[in-house]
Tab-separated table of C-alpha atoms in Angstrom:
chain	number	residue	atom	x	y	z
A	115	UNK	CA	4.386	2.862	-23.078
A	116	UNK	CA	4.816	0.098	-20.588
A	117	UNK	CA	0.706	-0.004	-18.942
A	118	UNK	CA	-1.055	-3.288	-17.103
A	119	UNK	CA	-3.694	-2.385	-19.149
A	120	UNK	CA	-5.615	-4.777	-22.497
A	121	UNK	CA	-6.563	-1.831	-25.180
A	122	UNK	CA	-6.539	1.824	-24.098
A	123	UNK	CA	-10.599	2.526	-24.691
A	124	UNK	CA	-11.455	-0.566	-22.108
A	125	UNK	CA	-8.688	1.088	-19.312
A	126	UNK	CA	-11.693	2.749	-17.133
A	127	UNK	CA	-14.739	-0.122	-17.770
A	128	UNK	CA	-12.454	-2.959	-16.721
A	129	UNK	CA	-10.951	-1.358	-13.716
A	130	UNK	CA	-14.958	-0.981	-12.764
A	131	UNK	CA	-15.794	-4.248	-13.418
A	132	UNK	CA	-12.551	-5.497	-11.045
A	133	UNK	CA	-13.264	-2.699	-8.216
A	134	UNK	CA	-16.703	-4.627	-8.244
A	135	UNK	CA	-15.809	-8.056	-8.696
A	136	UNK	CA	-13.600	-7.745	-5.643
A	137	UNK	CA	-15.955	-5.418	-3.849
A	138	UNK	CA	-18.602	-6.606	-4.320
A	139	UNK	CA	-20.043	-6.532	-0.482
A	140	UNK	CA	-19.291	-2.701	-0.660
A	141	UNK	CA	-19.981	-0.894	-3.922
A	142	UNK	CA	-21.897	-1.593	-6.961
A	143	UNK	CA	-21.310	-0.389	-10.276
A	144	UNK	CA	-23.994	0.459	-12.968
A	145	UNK	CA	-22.229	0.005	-16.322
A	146	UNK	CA	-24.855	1.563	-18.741
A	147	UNK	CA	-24.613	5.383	-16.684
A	148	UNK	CA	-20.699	4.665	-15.321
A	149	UNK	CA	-21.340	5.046	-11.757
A	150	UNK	CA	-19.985	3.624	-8.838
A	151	UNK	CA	-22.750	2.915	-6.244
A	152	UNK	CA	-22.924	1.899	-2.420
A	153	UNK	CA	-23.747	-1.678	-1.792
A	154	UNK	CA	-26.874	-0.564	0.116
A	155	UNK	CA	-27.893	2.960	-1.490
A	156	UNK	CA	-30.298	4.270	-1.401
A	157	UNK	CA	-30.279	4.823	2.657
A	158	UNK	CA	-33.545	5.720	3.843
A	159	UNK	CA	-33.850	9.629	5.327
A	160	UNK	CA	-29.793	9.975	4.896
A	161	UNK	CA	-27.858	12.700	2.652
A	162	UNK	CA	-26.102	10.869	0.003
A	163	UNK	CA	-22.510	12.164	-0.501
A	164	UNK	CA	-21.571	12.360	-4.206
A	165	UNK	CA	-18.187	13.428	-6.144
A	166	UNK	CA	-16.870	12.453	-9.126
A	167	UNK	CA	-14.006	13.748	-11.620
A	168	UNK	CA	-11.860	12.206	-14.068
A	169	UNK	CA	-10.563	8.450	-13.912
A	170	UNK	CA	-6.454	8.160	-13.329
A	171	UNK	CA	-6.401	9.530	-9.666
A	172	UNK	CA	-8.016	6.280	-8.070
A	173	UNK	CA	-8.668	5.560	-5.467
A	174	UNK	CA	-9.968	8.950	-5.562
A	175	UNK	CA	-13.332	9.027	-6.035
A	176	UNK	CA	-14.442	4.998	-6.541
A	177	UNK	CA	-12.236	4.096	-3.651
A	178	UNK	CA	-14.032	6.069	-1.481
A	179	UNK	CA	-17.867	4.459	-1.644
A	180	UNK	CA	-18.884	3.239	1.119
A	181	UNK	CA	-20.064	3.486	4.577
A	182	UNK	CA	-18.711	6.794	6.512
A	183	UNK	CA	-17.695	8.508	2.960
A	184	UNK	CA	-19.082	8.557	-0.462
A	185	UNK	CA	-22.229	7.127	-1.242
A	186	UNK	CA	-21.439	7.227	-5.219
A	187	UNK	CA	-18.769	8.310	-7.976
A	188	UNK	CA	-19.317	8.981	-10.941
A	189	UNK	CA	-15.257	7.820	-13.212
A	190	UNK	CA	-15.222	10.250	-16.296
A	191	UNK	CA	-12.573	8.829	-18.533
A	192	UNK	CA	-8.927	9.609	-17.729
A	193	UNK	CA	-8.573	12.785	-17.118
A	194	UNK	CA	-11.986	13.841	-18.189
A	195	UNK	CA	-14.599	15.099	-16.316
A	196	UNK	CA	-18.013	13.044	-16.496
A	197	UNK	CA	-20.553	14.140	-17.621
A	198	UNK	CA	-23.986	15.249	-16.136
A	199	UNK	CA	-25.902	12.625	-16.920
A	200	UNK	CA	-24.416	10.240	-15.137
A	201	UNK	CA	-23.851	12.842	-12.126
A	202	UNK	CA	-27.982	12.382	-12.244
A	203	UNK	CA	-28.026	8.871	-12.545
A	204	UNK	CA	-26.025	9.052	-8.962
A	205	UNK	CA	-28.144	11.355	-7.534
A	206	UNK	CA	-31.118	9.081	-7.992
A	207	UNK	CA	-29.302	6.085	-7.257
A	208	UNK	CA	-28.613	7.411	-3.461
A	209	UNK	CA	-31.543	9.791	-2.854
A	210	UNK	CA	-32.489	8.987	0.205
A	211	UNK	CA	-35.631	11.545	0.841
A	212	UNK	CA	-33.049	13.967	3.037
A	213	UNK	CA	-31.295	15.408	-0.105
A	214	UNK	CA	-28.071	14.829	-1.836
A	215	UNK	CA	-24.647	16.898	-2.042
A	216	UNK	CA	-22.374	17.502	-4.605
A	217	UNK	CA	-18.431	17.501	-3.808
A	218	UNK	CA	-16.498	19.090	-6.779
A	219	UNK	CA	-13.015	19.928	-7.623
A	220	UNK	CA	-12.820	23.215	-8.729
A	221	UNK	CA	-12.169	22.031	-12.497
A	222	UNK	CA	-13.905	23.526	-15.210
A	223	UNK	CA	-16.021	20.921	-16.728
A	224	UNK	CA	-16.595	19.306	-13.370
A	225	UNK	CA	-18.063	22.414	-12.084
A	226	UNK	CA	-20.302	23.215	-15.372
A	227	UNK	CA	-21.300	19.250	-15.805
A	228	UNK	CA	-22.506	19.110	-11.679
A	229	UNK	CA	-24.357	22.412	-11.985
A	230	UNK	CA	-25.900	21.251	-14.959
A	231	UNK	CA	-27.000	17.615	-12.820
A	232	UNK	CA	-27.464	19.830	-10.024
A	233	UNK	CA	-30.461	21.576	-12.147
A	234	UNK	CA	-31.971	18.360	-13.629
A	235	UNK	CA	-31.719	16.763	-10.150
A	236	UNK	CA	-33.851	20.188	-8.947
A	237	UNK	CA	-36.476	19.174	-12.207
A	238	UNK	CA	-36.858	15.671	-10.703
A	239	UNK	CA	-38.092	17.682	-6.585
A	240	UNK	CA	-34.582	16.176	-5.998
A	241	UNK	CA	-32.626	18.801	-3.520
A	242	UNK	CA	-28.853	19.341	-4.064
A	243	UNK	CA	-26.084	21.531	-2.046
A	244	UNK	CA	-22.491	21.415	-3.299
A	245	UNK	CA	-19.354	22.878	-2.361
A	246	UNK	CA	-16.026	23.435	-4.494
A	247	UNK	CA	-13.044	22.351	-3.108
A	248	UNK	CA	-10.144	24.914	-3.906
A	249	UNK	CA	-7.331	24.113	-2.025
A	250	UNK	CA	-4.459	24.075	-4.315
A	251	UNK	CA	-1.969	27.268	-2.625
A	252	UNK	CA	0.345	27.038	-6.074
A	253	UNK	CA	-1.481	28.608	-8.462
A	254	UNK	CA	-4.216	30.961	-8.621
A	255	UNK	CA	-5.368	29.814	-12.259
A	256	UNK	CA	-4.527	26.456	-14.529
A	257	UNK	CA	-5.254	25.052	-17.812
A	258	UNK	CA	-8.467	23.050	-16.659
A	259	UNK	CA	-9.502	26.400	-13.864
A	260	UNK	CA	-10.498	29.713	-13.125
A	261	UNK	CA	-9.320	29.581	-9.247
A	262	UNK	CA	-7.559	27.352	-7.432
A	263	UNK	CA	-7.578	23.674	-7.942
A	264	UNK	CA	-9.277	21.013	-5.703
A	265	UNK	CA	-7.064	18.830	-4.848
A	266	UNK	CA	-5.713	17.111	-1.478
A	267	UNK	CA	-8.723	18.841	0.678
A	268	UNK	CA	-11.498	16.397	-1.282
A	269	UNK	CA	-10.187	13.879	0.120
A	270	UNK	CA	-10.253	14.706	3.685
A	271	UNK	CA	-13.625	16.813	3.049
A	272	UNK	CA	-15.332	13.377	1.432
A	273	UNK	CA	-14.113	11.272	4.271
A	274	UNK	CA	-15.211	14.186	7.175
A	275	UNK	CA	-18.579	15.049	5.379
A	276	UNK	CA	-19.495	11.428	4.828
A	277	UNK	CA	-18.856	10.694	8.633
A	278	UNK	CA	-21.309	13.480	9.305
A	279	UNK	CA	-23.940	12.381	7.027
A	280	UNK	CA	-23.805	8.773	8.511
A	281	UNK	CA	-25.671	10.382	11.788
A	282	UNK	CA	-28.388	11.868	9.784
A	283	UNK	CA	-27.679	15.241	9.649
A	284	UNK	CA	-29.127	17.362	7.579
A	285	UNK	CA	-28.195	18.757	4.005
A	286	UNK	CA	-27.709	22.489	5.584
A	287	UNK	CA	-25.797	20.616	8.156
A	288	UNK	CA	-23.767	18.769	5.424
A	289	UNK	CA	-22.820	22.024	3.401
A	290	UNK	CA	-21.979	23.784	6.159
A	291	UNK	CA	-19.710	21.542	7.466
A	292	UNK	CA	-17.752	21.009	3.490
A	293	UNK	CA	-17.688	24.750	3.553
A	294	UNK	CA	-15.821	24.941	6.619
A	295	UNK	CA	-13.449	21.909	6.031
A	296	UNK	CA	-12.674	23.330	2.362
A	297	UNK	CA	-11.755	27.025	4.388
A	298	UNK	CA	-9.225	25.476	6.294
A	299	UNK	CA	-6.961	23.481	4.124
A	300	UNK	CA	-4.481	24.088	1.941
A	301	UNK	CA	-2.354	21.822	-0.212
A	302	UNK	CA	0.524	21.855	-2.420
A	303	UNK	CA	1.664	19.657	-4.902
A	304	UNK	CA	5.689	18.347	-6.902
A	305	UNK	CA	6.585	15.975	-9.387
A	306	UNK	CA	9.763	13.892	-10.141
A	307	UNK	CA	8.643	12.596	-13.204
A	308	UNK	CA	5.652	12.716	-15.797
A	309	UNK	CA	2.866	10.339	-16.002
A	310	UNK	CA	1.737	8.816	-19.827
A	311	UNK	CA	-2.435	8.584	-20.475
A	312	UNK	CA	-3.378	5.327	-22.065
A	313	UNK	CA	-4.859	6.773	-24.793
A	314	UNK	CA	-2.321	9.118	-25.765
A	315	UNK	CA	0.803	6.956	-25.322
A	316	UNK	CA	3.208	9.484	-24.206
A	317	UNK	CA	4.386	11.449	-21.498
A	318	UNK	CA	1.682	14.685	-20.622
A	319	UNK	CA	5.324	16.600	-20.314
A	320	UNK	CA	9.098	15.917	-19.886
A	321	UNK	CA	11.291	17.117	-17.147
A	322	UNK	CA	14.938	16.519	-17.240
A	323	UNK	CA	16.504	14.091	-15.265
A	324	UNK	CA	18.352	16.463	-12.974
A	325	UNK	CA	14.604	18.464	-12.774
A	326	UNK	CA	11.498	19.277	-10.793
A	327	UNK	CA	7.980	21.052	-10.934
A	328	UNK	CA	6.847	22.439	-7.866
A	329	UNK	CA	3.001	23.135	-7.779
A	330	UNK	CA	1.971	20.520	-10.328
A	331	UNK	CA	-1.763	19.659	-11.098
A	332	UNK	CA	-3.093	15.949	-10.658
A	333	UNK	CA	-3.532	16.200	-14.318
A	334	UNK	CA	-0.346	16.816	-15.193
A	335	UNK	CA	-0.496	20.897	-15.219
A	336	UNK	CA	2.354	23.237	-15.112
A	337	UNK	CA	3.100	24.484	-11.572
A	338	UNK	CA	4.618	27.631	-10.457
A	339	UNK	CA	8.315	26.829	-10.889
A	340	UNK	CA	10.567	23.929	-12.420
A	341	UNK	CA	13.938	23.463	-10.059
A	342	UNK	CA	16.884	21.300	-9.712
A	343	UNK	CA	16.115	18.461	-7.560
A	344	UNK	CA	16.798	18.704	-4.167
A	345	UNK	CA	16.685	16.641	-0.521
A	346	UNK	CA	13.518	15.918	1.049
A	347	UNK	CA	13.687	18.095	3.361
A	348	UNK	CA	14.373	21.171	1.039
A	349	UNK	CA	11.125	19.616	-1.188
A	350	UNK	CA	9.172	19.593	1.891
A	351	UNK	CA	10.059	23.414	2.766
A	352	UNK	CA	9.091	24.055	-0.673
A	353	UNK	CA	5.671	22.517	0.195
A	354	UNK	CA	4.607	23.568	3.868
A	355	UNK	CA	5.718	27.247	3.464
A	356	UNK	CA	3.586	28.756	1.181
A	357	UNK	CA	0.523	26.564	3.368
A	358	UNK	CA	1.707	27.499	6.462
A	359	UNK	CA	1.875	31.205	5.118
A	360	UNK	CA	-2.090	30.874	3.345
A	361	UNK	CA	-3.940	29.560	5.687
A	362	UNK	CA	-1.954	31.655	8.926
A	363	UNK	CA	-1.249	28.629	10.962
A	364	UNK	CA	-0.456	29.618	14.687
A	365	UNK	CA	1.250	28.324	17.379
A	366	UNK	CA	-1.267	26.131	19.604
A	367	UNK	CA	-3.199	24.972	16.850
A	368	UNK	CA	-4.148	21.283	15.502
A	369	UNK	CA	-4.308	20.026	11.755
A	370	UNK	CA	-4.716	17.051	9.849
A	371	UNK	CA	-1.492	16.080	8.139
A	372	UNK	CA	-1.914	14.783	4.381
A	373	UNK	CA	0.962	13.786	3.136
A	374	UNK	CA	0.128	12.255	-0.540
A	375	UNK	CA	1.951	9.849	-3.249
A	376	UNK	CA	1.427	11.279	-7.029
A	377	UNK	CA	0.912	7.625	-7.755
A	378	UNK	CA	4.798	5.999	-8.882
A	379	UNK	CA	6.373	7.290	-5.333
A	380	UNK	CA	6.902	4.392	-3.062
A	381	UNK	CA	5.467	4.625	0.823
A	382	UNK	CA	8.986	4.857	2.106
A	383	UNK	CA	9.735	8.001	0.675
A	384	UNK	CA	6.306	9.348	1.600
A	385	UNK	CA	7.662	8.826	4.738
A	386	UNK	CA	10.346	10.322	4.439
A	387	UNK	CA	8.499	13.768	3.693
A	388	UNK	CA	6.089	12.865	6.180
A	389	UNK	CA	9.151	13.286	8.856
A	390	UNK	CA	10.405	16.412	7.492
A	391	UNK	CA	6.980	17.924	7.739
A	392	UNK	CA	6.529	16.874	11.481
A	393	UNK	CA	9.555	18.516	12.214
A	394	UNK	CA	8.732	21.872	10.602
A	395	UNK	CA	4.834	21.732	12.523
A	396	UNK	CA	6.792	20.888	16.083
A	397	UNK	CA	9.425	23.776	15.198
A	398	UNK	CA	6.271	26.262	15.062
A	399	UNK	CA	4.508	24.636	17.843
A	400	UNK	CA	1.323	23.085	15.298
A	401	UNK	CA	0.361	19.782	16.463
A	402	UNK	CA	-0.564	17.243	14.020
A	403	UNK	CA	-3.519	15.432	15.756
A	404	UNK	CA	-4.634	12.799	12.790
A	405	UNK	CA	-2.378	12.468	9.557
A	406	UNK	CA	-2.704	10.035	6.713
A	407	UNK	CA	0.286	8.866	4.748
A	408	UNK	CA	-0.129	6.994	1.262
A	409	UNK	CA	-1.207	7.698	-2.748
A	410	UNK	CA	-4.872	8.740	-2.008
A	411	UNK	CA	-5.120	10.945	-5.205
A	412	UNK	CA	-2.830	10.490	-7.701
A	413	UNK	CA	-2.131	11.326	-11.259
A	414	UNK	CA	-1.681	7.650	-13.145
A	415	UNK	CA	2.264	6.371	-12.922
A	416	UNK	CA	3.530	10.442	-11.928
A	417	UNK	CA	6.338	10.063	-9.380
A	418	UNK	CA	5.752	12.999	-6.756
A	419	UNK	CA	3.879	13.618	-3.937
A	420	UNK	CA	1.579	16.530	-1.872
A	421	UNK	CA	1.029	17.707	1.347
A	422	UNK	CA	-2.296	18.976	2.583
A	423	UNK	CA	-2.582	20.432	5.997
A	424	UNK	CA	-6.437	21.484	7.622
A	425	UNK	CA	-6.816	23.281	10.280
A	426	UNK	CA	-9.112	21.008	13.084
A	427	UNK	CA	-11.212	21.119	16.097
A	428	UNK	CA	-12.559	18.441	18.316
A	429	UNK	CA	-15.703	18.517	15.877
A	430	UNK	CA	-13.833	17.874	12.540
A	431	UNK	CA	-11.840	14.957	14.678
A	432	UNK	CA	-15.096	13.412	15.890
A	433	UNK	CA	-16.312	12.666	11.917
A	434	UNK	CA	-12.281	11.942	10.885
A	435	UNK	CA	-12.492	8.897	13.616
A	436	UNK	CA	-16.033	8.007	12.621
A	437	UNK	CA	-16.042	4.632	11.251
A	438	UNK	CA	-15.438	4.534	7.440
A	439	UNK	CA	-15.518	1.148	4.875
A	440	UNK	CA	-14.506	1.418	1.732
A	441	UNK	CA	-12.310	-0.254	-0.744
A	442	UNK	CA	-9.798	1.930	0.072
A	443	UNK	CA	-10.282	3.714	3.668
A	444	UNK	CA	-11.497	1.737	6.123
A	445	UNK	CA	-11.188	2.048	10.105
A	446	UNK	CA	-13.635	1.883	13.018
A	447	UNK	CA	-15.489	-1.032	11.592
């Protein structure tokens, strides 16, 4: 195991303590509960926007505090969901008086452990709304859920919900809006290689050199098939069809383009894919009116990528452009 890392236990602590050092004029982090925190939470009469899953997908969620997205994370330890009591500590850290919402992958224990906040939160006069982002088109059930997984959608979701929030809409507002965004996009996910936890040492699963999963989980799950490798553009067929074919994509319509690095696949190749998928959209006639292009949620070292496409509308574009400043979005500003 070849890791930038000083012992295995201090991996998700001292990446904290460096997203803060550098960060410091965004995000704070309180060490005791493991949260990451907006510079200036709470904000006064303003849902705060929370999510949270297991650390080795960064920047997914800590890269996403700030202004225009998240107003906390709460890390779990790699691969690990967190667990409710620091989802709480969160949700009093950026209660603002307007209410606080929960945005959860649809992973077991991050479901259970943000109900479970969800209902202390409610003890405390504290209101909560959530939604469960379930956008994962390759497999209907995994080894961490019952559903689909939440995967490329969260990010998009967090970045549209949090623009929406920063006008002071309301919580009903808030939820409604998730719900919609989480209807309308659908991702799918490959990997070229494996990725190795810290505290484990070894690879989560081997694939030959002349291999490739299609449909993997960002934790390393089995997807629907393992294949010979192929070009980019047969990988990206692989990809778009069964999301084109889910979520009934017409001819005339607009989407956000996602197109996602696992974490060990360089921007050049992401590129690559990203061209391939333009030219299947402007062979059906979809238009791709916003995109983003880089490793946004990624699985540790894992050499792969995924493409998420949602379906959009002049609304959804207005809180995509919003201004957004985090450690690791930021435009507008």
């Amino acid at each position: 195991m070849k890791k930038l890392i000083n012992r295995p236990e201090d991996v998700v602590k001292e990446a904290l303590a460096g997203m803060e050092a550098l960060h410091a004029e965004l995000i704070r982090v309180d060490y005791e509960s493991q949260v990451i925190v907006r510079a200036d939470a709470p904000v006064q009469g303003k849902v705060g926007i929370i999510s949270g899953g297991g650390s080795g997908h960064e920047p997914m969620h800590g890269g996403f505090v700030g202004c225009g997205m998240l107003d906390a994370a709460c890390p779990g330890e790699i691969f690990t969901s967190p667990v409710p009591d620091q989802m709480l500590a969160a949700t009093r850290a950026v209660n603002g008086g307007a209410g606080v919402f929960y945005i959860i992958k649809n992973y077991t224990g991050d479901v259970l452990n943000f109900e479970m906040a969800a209902e202390l939160a409610a003890a405390e006069d504290i209101e909560i709304a959530s939604v469960v982002t379930n956008d994962d088109v390759a497999v209907q059930d995994s080894l961490y859920t019952a559903g689909r997984r939440g995967v490329g959608v969260t990010v998009l979701l967090e970045k549209i919900v949090g623009g929406l929030a920063e006008t002071g809409a309301s919580l009903e507002a808030v939820a409604e809006m998730a719900q919609r965004v989480n209807a309308n996009g659908r991702s799918m996910g490959m990997a070229l290689t494996s990725c190795t936890v810290p505290a484990i040492g070894r690879p989560t699963f081997d694939l030959d050199e002349n291999e490739m999963e299609i449909g993997i989980g960002i934790h390393g799950e089995p997807g629907c098939r393992r294949v010979p490798l192929a070009s980019a553009a047969e990988v990206t067929e692989m990809l778009v069809n069964p999301i084109l074919e889910d979520l009934e994509l017409k001819a005339g319509e607009r989407v956000i383009a996602f197109v996602n690095g696992m974490g060990g696949t360089p921007q050049i190749e992401l590129y690559v894919m990203a061209n391939e998928l333009a030219k299947i959209l402007r062979g059906k006639n979809i238009t791709i009116a916003r995109s983003l292009v880089g490793s946004y949620i990624t699985s540790l070292e894992m050499a792969g990528c995924s493409i998420t496409l949602l379906r959009t509308d002049d609304e959804i574009l207005k809180y995509w452009d919003a201004p957004v400043h985090t450690p690791a979005l930021r435009w507008g500003i």
